[in-house]
CSV table of C-alpha atoms in Angstrom, one decimal:
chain,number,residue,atom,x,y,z
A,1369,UNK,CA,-32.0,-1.4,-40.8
A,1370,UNK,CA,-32.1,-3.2,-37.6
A,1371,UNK,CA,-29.9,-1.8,-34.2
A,1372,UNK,CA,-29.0,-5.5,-34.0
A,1373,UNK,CA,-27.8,-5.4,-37.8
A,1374,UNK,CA,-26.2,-2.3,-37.3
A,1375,UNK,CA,-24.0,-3.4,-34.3
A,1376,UNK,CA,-22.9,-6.3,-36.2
A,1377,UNK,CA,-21.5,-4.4,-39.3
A,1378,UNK,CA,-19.9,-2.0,-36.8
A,1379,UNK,CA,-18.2,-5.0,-35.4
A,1380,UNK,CA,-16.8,-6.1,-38.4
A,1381,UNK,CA,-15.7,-2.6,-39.9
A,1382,UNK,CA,-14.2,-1.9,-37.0
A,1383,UNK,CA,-12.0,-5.4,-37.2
A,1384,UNK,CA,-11.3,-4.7,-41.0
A,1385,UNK,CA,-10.1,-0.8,-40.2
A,1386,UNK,CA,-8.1,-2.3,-37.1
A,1387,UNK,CA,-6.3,-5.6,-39.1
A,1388,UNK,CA,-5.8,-4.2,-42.3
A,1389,UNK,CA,-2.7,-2.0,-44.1
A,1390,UNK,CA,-3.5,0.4,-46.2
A,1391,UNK,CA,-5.6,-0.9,-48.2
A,1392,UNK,CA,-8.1,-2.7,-45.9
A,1393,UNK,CA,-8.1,0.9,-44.6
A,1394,UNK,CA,-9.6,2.3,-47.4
A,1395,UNK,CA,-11.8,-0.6,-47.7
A,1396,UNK,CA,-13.3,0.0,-44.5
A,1397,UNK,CA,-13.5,3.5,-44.9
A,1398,UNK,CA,-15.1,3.4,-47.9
A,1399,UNK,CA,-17.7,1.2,-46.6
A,1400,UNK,CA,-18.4,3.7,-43.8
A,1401,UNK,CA,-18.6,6.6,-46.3
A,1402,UNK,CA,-21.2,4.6,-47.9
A,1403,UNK,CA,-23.0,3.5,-44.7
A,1404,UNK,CA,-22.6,7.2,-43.7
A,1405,UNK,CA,-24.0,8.7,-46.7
A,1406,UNK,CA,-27.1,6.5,-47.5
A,1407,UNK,CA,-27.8,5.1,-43.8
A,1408,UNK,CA,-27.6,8.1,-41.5
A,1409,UNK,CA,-27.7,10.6,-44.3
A,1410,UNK,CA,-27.7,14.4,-43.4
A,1411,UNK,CA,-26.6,13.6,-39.3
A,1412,UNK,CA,-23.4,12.4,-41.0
A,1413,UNK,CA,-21.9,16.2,-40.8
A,1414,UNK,CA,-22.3,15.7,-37.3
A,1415,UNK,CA,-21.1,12.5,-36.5
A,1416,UNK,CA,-18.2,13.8,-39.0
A,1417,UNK,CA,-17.6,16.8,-37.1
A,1418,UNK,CA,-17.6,14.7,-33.8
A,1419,UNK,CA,-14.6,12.6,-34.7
A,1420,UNK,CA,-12.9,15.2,-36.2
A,1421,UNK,CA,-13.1,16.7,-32.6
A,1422,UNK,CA,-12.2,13.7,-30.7
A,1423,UNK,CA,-9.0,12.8,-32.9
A,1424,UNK,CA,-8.0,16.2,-34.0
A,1425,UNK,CA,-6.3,17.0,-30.2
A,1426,UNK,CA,-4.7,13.0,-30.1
A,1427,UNK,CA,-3.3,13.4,-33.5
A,1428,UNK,CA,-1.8,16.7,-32.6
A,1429,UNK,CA,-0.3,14.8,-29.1
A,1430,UNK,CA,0.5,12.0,-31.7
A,1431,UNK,CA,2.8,14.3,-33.9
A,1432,UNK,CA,4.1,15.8,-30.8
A,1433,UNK,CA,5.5,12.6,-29.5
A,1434,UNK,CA,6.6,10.6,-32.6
A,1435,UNK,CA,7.8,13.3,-35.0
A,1436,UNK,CA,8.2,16.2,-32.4
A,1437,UNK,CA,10.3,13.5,-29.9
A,1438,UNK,CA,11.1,10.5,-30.5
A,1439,UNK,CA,11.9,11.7,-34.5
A,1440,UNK,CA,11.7,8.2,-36.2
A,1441,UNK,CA,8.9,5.1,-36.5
A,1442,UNK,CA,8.6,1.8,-34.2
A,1443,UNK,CA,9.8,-0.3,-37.2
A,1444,UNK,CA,12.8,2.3,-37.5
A,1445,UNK,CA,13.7,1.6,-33.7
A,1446,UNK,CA,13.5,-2.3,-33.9
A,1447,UNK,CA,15.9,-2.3,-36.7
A,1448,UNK,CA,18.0,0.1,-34.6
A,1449,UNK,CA,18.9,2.7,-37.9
A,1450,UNK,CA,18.9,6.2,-37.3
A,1451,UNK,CA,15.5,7.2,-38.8
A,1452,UNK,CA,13.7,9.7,-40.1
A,1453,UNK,CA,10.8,12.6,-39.1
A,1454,UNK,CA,9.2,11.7,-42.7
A,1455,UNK,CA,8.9,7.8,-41.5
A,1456,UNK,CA,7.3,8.9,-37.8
A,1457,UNK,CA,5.1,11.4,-39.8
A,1458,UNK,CA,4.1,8.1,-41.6
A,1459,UNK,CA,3.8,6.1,-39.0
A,1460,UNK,CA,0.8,8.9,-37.2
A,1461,UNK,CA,-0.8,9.0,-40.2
A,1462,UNK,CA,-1.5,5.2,-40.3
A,1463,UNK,CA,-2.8,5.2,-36.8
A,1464,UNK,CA,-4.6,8.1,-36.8
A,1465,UNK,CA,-6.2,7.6,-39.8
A,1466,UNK,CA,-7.1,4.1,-38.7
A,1467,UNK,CA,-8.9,5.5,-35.5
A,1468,UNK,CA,-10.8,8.1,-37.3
A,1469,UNK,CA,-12.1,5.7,-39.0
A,1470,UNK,CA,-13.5,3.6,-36.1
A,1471,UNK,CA,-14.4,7.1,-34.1
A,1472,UNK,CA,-16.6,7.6,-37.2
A,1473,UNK,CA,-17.9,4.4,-37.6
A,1474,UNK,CA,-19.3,4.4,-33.9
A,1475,UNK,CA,-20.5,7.8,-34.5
A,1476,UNK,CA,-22.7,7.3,-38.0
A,1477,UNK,CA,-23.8,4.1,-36.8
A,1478,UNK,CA,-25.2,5.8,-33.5
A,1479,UNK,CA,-26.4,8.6,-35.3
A,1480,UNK,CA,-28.3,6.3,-37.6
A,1481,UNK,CA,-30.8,5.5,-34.7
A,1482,UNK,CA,-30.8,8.8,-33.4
A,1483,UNK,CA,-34.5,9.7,-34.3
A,1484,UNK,CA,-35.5,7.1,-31.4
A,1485,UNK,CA,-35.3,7.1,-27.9
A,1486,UNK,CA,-32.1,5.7,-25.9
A,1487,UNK,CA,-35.1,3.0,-24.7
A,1488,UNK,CA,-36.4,2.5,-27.8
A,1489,UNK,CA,-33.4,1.7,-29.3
A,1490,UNK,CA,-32.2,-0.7,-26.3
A,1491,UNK,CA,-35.9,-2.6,-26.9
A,1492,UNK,CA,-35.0,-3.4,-30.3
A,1493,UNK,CA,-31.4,-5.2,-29.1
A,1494,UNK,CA,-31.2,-8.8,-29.4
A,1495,UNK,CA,-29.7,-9.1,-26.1
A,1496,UNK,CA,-30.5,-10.8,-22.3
A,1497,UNK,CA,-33.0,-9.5,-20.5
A,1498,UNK,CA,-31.0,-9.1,-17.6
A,1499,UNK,CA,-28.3,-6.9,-19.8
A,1500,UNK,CA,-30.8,-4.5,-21.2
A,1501,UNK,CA,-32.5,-4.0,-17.4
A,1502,UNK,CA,-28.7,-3.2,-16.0
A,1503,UNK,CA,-28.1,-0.7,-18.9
A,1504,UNK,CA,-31.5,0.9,-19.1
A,1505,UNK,CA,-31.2,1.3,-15.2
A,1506,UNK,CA,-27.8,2.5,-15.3
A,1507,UNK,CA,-28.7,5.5,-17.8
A,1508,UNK,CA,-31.4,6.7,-15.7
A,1509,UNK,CA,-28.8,6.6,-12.8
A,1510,UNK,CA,-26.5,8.9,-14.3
A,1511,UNK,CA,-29.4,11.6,-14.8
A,1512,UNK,CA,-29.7,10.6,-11.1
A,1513,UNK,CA,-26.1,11.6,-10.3
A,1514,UNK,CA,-26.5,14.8,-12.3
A,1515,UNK,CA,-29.2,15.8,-10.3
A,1516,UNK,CA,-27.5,14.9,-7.2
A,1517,UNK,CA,-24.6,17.1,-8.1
A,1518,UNK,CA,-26.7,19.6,-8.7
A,1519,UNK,CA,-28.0,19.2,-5.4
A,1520,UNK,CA,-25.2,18.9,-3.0
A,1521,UNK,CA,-23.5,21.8,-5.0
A,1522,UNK,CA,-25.9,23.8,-4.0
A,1523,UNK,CA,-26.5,22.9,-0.7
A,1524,UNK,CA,-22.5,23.1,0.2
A,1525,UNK,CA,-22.6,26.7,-1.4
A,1526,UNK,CA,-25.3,27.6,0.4
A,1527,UNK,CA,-23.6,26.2,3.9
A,1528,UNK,CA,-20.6,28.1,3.1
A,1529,UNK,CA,-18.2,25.1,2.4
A,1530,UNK,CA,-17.4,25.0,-0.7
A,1531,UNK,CA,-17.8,28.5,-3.7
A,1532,UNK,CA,-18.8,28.9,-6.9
A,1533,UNK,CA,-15.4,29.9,-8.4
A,1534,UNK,CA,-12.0,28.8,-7.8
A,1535,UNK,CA,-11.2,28.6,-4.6
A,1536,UNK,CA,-8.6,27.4,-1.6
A,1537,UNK,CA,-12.1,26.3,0.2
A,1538,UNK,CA,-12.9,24.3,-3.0
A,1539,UNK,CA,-9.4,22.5,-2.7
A,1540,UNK,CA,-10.1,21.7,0.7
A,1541,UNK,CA,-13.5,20.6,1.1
A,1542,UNK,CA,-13.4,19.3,-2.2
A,1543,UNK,CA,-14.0,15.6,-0.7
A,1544,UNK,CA,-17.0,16.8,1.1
A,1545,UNK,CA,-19.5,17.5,-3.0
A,1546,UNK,CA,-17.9,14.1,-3.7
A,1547,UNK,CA,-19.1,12.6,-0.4
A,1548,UNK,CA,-22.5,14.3,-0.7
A,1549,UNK,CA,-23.0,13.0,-4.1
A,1550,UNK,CA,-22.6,9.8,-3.2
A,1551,UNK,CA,-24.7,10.0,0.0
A,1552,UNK,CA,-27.9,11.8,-2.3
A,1553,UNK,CA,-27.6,9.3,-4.7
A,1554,UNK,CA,-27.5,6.4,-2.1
A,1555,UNK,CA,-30.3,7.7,-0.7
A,1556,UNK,CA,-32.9,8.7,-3.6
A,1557,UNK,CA,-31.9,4.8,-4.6
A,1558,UNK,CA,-32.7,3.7,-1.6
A,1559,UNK,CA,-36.1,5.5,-1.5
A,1560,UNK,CA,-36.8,4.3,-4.7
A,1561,UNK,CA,-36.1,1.1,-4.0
A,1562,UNK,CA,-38.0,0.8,-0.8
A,1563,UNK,CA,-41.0,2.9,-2.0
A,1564,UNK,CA,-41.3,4.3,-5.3
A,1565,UNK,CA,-40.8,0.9,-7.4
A,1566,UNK,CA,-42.7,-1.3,-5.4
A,1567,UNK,CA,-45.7,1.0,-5.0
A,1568,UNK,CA,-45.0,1.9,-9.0
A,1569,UNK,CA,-44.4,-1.5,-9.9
A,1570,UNK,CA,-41.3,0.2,-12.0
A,1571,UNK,CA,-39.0,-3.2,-12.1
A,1572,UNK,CA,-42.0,-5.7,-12.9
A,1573,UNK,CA,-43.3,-3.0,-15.5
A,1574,UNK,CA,-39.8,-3.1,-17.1
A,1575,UNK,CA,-39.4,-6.4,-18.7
A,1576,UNK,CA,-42.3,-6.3,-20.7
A,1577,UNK,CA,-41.2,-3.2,-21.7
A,1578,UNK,CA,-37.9,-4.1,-22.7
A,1579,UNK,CA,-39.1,-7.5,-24.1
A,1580,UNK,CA,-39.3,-6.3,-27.7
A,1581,UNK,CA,-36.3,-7.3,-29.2
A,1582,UNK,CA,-35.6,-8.1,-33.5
A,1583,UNK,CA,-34.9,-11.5,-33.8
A,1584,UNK,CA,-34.4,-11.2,-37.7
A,1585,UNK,CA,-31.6,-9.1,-39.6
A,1586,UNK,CA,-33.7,-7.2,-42.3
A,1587,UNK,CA,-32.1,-7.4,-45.8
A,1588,UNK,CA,-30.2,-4.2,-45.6
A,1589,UNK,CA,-28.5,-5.5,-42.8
A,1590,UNK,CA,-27.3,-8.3,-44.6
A,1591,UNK,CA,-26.1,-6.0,-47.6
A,1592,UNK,CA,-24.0,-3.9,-45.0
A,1593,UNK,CA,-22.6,-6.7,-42.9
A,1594,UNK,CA,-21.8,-8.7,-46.7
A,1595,UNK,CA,-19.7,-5.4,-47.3
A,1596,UNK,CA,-18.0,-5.2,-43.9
A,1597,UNK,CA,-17.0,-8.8,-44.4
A,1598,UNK,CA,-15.5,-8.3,-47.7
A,1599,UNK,CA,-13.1,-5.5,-46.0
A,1600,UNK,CA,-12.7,-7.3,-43.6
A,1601,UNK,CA,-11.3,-10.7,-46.0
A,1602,UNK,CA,-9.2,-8.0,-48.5
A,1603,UNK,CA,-8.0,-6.8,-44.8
A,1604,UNK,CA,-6.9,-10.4,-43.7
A,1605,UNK,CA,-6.1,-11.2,-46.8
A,1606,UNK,CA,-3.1,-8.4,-47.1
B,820,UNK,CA,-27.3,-14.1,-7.7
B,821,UNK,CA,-28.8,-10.3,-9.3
B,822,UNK,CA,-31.3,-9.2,-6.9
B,823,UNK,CA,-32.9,-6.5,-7.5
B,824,UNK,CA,-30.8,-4.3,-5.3
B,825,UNK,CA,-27.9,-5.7,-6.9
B,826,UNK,CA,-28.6,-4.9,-9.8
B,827,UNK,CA,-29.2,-0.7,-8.6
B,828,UNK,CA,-25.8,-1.2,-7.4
B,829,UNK,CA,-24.1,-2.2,-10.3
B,830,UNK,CA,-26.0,0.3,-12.5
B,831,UNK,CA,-25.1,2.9,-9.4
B,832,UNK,CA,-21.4,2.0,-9.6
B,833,UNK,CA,-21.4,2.1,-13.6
B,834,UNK,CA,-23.2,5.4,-13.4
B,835,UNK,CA,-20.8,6.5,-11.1
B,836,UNK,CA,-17.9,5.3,-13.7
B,837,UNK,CA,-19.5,6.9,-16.4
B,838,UNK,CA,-20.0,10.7,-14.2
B,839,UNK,CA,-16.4,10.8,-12.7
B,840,UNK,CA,-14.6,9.1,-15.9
B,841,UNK,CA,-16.2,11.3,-18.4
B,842,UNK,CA,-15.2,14.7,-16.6
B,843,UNK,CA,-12.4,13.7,-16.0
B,844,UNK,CA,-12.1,13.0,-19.4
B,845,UNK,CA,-13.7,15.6,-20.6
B,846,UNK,CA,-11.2,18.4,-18.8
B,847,UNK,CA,-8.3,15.9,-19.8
B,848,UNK,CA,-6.5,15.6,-15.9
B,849,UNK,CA,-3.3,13.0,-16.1
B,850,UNK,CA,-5.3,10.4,-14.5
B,851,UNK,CA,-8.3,8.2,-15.9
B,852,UNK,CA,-10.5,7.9,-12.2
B,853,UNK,CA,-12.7,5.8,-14.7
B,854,UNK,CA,-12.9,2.4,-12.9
B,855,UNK,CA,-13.8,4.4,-9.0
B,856,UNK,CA,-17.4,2.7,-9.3
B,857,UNK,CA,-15.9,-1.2,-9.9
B,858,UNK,CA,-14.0,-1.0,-7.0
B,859,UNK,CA,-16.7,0.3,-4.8
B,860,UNK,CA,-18.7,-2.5,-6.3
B,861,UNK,CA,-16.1,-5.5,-5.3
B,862,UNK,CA,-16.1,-3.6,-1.5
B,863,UNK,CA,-20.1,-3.2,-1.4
B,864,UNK,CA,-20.5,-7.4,-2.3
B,865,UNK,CA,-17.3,-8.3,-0.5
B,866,UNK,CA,-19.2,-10.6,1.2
B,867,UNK,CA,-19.4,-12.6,-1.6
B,868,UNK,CA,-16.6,-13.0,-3.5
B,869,UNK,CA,-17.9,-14.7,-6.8
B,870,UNK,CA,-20.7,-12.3,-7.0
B,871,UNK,CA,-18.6,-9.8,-5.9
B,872,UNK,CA,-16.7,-10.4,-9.6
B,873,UNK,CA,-19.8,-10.6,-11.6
B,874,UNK,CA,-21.5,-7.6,-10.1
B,875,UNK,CA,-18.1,-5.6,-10.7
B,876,UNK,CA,-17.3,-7.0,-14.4
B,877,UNK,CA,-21.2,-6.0,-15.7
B,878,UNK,CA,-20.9,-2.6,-14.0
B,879,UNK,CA,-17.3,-1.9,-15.9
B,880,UNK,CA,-18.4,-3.4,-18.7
B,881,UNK,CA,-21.8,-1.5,-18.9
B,882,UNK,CA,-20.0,2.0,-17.7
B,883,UNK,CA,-17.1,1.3,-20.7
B,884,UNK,CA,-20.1,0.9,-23.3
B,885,UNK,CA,-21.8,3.7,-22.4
B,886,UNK,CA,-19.3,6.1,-21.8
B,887,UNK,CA,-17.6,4.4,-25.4
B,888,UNK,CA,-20.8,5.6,-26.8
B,889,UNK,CA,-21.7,8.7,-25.3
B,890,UNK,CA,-18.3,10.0,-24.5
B,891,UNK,CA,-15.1,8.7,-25.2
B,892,UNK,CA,-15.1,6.4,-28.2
B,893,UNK,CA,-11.5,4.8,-27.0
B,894,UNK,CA,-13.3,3.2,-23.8
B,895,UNK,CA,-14.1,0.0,-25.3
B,896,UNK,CA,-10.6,-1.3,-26.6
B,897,UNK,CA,-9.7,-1.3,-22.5
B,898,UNK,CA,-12.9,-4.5,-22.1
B,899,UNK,CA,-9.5,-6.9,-20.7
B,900,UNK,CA,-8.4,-4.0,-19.2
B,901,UNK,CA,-12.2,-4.0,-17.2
B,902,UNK,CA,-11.6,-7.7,-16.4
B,903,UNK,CA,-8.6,-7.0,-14.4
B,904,UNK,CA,-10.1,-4.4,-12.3
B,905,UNK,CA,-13.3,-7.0,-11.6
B,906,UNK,CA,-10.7,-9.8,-10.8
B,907,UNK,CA,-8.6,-8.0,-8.3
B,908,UNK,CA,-10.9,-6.0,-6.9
B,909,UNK,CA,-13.3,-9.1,-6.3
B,910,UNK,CA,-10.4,-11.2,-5.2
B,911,UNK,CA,-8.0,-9.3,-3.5
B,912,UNK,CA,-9.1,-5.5,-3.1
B,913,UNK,CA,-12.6,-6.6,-1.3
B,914,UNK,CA,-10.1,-8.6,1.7
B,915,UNK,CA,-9.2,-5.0,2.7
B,916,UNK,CA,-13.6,-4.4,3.1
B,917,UNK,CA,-13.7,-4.4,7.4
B,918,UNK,CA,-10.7,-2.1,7.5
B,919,UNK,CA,-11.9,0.2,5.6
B,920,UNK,CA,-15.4,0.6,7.2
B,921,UNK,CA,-13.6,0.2,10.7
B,922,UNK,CA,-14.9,2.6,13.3
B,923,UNK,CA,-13.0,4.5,14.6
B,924,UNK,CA,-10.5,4.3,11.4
B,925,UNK,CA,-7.0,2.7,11.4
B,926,UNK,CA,-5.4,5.7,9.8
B,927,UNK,CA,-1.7,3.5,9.4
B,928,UNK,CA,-3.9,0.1,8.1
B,929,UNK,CA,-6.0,1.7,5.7
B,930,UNK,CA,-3.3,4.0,3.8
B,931,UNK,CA,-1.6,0.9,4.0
B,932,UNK,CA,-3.7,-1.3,2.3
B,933,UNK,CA,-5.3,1.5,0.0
B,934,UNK,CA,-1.0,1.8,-1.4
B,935,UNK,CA,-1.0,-1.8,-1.9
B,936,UNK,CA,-4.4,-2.2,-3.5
B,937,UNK,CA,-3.8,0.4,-5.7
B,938,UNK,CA,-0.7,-0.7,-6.9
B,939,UNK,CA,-2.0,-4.1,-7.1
B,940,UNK,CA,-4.8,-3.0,-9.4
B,941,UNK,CA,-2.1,-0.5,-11.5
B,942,UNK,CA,0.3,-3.1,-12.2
B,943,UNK,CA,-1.9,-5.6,-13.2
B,944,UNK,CA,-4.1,-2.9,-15.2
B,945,UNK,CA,-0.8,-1.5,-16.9
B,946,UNK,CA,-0.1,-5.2,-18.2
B,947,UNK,CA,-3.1,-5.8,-19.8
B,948,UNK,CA,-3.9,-2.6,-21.2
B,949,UNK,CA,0.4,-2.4,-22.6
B,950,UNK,CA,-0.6,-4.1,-25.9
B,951,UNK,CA,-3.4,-2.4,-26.6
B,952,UNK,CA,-1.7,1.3,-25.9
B,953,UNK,CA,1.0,0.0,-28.4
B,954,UNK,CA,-0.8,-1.8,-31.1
B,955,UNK,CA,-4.2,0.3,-31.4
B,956,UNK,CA,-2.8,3.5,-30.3
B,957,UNK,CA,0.8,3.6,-31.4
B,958,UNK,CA,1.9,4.1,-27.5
B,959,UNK,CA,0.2,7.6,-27.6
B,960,UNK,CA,-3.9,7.8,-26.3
B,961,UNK,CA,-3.9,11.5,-24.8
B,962,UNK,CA,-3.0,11.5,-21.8
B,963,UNK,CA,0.8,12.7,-20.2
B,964,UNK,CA,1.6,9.1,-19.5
B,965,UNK,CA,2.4,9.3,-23.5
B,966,UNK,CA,5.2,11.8,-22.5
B,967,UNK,CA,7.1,9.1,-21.2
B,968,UNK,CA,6.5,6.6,-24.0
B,969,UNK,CA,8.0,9.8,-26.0
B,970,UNK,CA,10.9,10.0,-24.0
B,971,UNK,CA,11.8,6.1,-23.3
B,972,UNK,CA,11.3,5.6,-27.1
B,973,UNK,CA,13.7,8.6,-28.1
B,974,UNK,CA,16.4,6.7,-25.8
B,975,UNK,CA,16.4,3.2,-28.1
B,976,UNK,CA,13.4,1.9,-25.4
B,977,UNK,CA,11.2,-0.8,-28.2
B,978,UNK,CA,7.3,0.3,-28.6
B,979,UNK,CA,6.0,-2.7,-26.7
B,980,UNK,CA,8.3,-2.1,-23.5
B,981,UNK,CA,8.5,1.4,-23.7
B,982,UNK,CA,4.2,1.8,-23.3
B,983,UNK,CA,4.5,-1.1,-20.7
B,984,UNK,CA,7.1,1.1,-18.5
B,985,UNK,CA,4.9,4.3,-19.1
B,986,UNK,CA,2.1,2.2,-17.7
B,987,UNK,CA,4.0,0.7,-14.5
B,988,UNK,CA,4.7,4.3,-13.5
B,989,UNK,CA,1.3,6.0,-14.0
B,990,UNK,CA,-1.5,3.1,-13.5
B,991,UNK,CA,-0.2,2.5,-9.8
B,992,UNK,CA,-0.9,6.4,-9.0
B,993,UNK,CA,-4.2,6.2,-11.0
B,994,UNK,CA,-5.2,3.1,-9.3
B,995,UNK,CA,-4.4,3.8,-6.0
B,996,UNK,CA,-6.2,7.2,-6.0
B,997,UNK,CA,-9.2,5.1,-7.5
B,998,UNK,CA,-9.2,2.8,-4.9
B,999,UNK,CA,-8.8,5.7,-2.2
B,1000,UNK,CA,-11.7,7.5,-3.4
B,1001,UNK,CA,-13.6,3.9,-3.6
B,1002,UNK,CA,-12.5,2.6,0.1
B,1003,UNK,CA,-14.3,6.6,1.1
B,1004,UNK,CA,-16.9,6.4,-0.6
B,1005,UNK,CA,-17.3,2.7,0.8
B,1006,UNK,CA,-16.9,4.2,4.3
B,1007,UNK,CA,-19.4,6.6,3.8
B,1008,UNK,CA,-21.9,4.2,2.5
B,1009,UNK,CA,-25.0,3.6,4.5
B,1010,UNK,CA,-25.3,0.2,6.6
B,1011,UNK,CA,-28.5,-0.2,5.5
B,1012,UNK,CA,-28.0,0.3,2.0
B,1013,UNK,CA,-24.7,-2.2,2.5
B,1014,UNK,CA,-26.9,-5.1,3.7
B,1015,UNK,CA,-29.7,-4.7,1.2
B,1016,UNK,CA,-26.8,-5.1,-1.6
B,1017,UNK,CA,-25.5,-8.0,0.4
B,1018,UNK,CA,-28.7,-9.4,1.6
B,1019,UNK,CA,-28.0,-9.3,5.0
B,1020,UNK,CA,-29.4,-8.4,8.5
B,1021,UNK,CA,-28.6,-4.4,8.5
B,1022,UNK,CA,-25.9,-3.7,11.4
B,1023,UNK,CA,-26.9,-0.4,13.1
B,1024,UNK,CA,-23.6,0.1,15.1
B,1025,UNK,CA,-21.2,0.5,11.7
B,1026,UNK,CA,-21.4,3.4,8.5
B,1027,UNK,CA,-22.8,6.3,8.1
């Protein structure tokens, strides 16, 4: 399967899990069972247990508000009857069950790439030149940032303004980490910019690199996006 | 239009997106603080006001796909909700750019454009991001701003409007924290580093 083939059925799931009732639900769900099982295989425990972990705490703050609070469902309140608990508990399962879906989705089809490298991967896209440099350039950035934090947390420990623990001193010179961060991150670009790439070649060195996307969706990719399409039309369709 | 140090400062700016947004994220605070690297992109090109939009749009853009990716899998459904940003702070926030490099600062001019900036960007964020909250999310996406939604909604207050309200009250706070933090950070910015972006003549006299 292709990345660029891959994007595209997750494009379409995710249309057919977001426009469809109950059924085009299941439709897409199914679909990403299936993608899950035979595309990305044993990873799909973890992609599995990921989403479980992102919507797990927003379906608890879901039931919270709707069944906990406001004690009926939206279609409940428009028609202006009394409600029920029952209906809201309805009415959370629908949209939480709908976003788990999608949180899987992104997850399994991630997952299914994950024996490559992040520029591998970006290589393969069928996508502008120009938009692969910004996002391969922007990932290496936030590693930058990271180190920078690392950095200027040590540095302000080490000066005394700022501790390793909670602290009043933390509150207050708070501003100052944020500030530094900025400022070592400014100025490793600007190094880099001035001296490393050019003496490197880094940015001419790039494109070639990056010039290697998949013009052509393989079969498979046609099979999955096929499938995606048909949840999506019983979706539509409903 | 992209030169090449144009382009570090959009991926800078996006990184800076995806660093702040995801902790902040990631320890769930009442605010987002995701959109603190657009806005300091509009002030580093506002210069330019066109490119200014462009550069700001690809660095949201780019931060919400990585971060939807890596972190927060919600991210993307706010893409209109990135255009907004880019558009006022490209066409309105940026005017505010002098003032808030100004040496020595206008303590009463730049809290006062930094409140009307942010709440500028808030309202205009809390509009387009309304339908999405209520339609995708069912008014509730995790953060305390859904308390609200809760409590307008238990009073009679329909879906649509009740998210929309919850939004008018939070994003304004969000946004003009963001943009206080940006305007900072955009003050503490080298000059050198500011003309390179904006391929200009560095000015030795103002920033850091």
């Amino acid at each position: 399967m292709t990345p660029n083939g891959a994007a595209a059925f997750a494009l379409v799931a995710v249309l057919a899990a977001i426009l469809g009732d109950a059924v085009g639900l299941a439709a897409a769900g199914l679909i990403v069972a299936a993608f899950a099982a035979i595309e990305t295989g044993a990873r799909s425990w973890a992609a599995l247990r990921r989403a479980v972990l992102v919507m797990l705490p927003l379906a608890a703050f879901m039931l919270v508000i709707w069944a906990g609070i406001v004690g009926r469902s939206p279609s409940e309140i428009a028609a202006g009857v009394p409600g029920s608990r029952t209906a809201a508990l309805a009415y959370v399962a629908g949209v939480a069950a709908r976003l788990f879906v999608v949180v899987l989705l992104v997850q399994v089809v991630t997952l299914r790439f994950a024996e490559g490298t992040p520029f591998g991967l970006i290589r393969r896209l069928y996508l502008p030149l120009g938009a692969k440099r910004v996002v391969v350039v922007t990932l290496s950035l936030i590693e930058t940032l990271r180190q920078s934090i690392d950095r200027a947390h040590t540095a302000l420990i080490a000066g005394g303004i700022v501790t390793r623990t909670l602290s009043l001193r933390n509150a207050a010179n708070g501003w100052l980490l944020i500030q530094t961060v900025w400022l070592t991150a400014i100025t490793t670009v600007t190094a880099r910019l001035r001296d490393k790439w050019p003496v490197e070649s880094t940015l001419a060195l790039l494109d070639p690199a990056l010039d290697g996307a998949e013009r052509r969706l393989a079969v498979r990719d046609m099979v999955w996006i096929g499938l995606a399409l048909a949840a999506l039309v019983i979706a539509a369709a409903r | 239009m992209l030169t090449t140090p144009r382009l570090i400062a959009i991926a800078l700016c996006a990184a800076l997106n995806v660093a702040v947004g995801s902790a902040v994220y990631l320890v769930k605070l009442p605010v987002y603080l995701d959109s603190i690297g657009a806005i300091l992109c509009a002030l580093l090109l506002a210069s330019h006001r066109r490119v200014a939009f462009v550069c700001t749009l690809i660095s949201a853009l780019t931060s919400t796909l990585v971060t939807g990716v890596l972190i927060n899998p919600f991210l993307p459904w706010f893409v209109g909700t990135d255009l907004t940003i880019a558009l006022v702070s490209a066409f309105v926030t940026s005017r505010g750019a002098d003032t808030f490099r100004a040496r020595p600062m206008e303590p009463y001019r730049f809290g006062g454009l930094v409140l009307l900036y942010g709440i500028l960007t808030g309202i205009a964020a809390a509009i387009v991001s309304a339908p999405v909250v209520a339609f995708v999310f069912g008014g509730v996406t995790g953060s305390g701003t859904a308390l609200i939604v809760g409590v307008l909604l238990k009073s009679g207050e329909q879906l649509f409007r009740a998210t929309l309200t919850s939004g008018l009250v939070a994003d304004p706070i969000d946004k003009t924290l963001q943009v206080l933090i940006a305007a900072l950070l955009f003050r503490a910015t080298p000059s050198d580093f500011v003309a390179m972006v904006r391929g200009t003549p560095a000015r030795g006299a103002t920033g850091a």
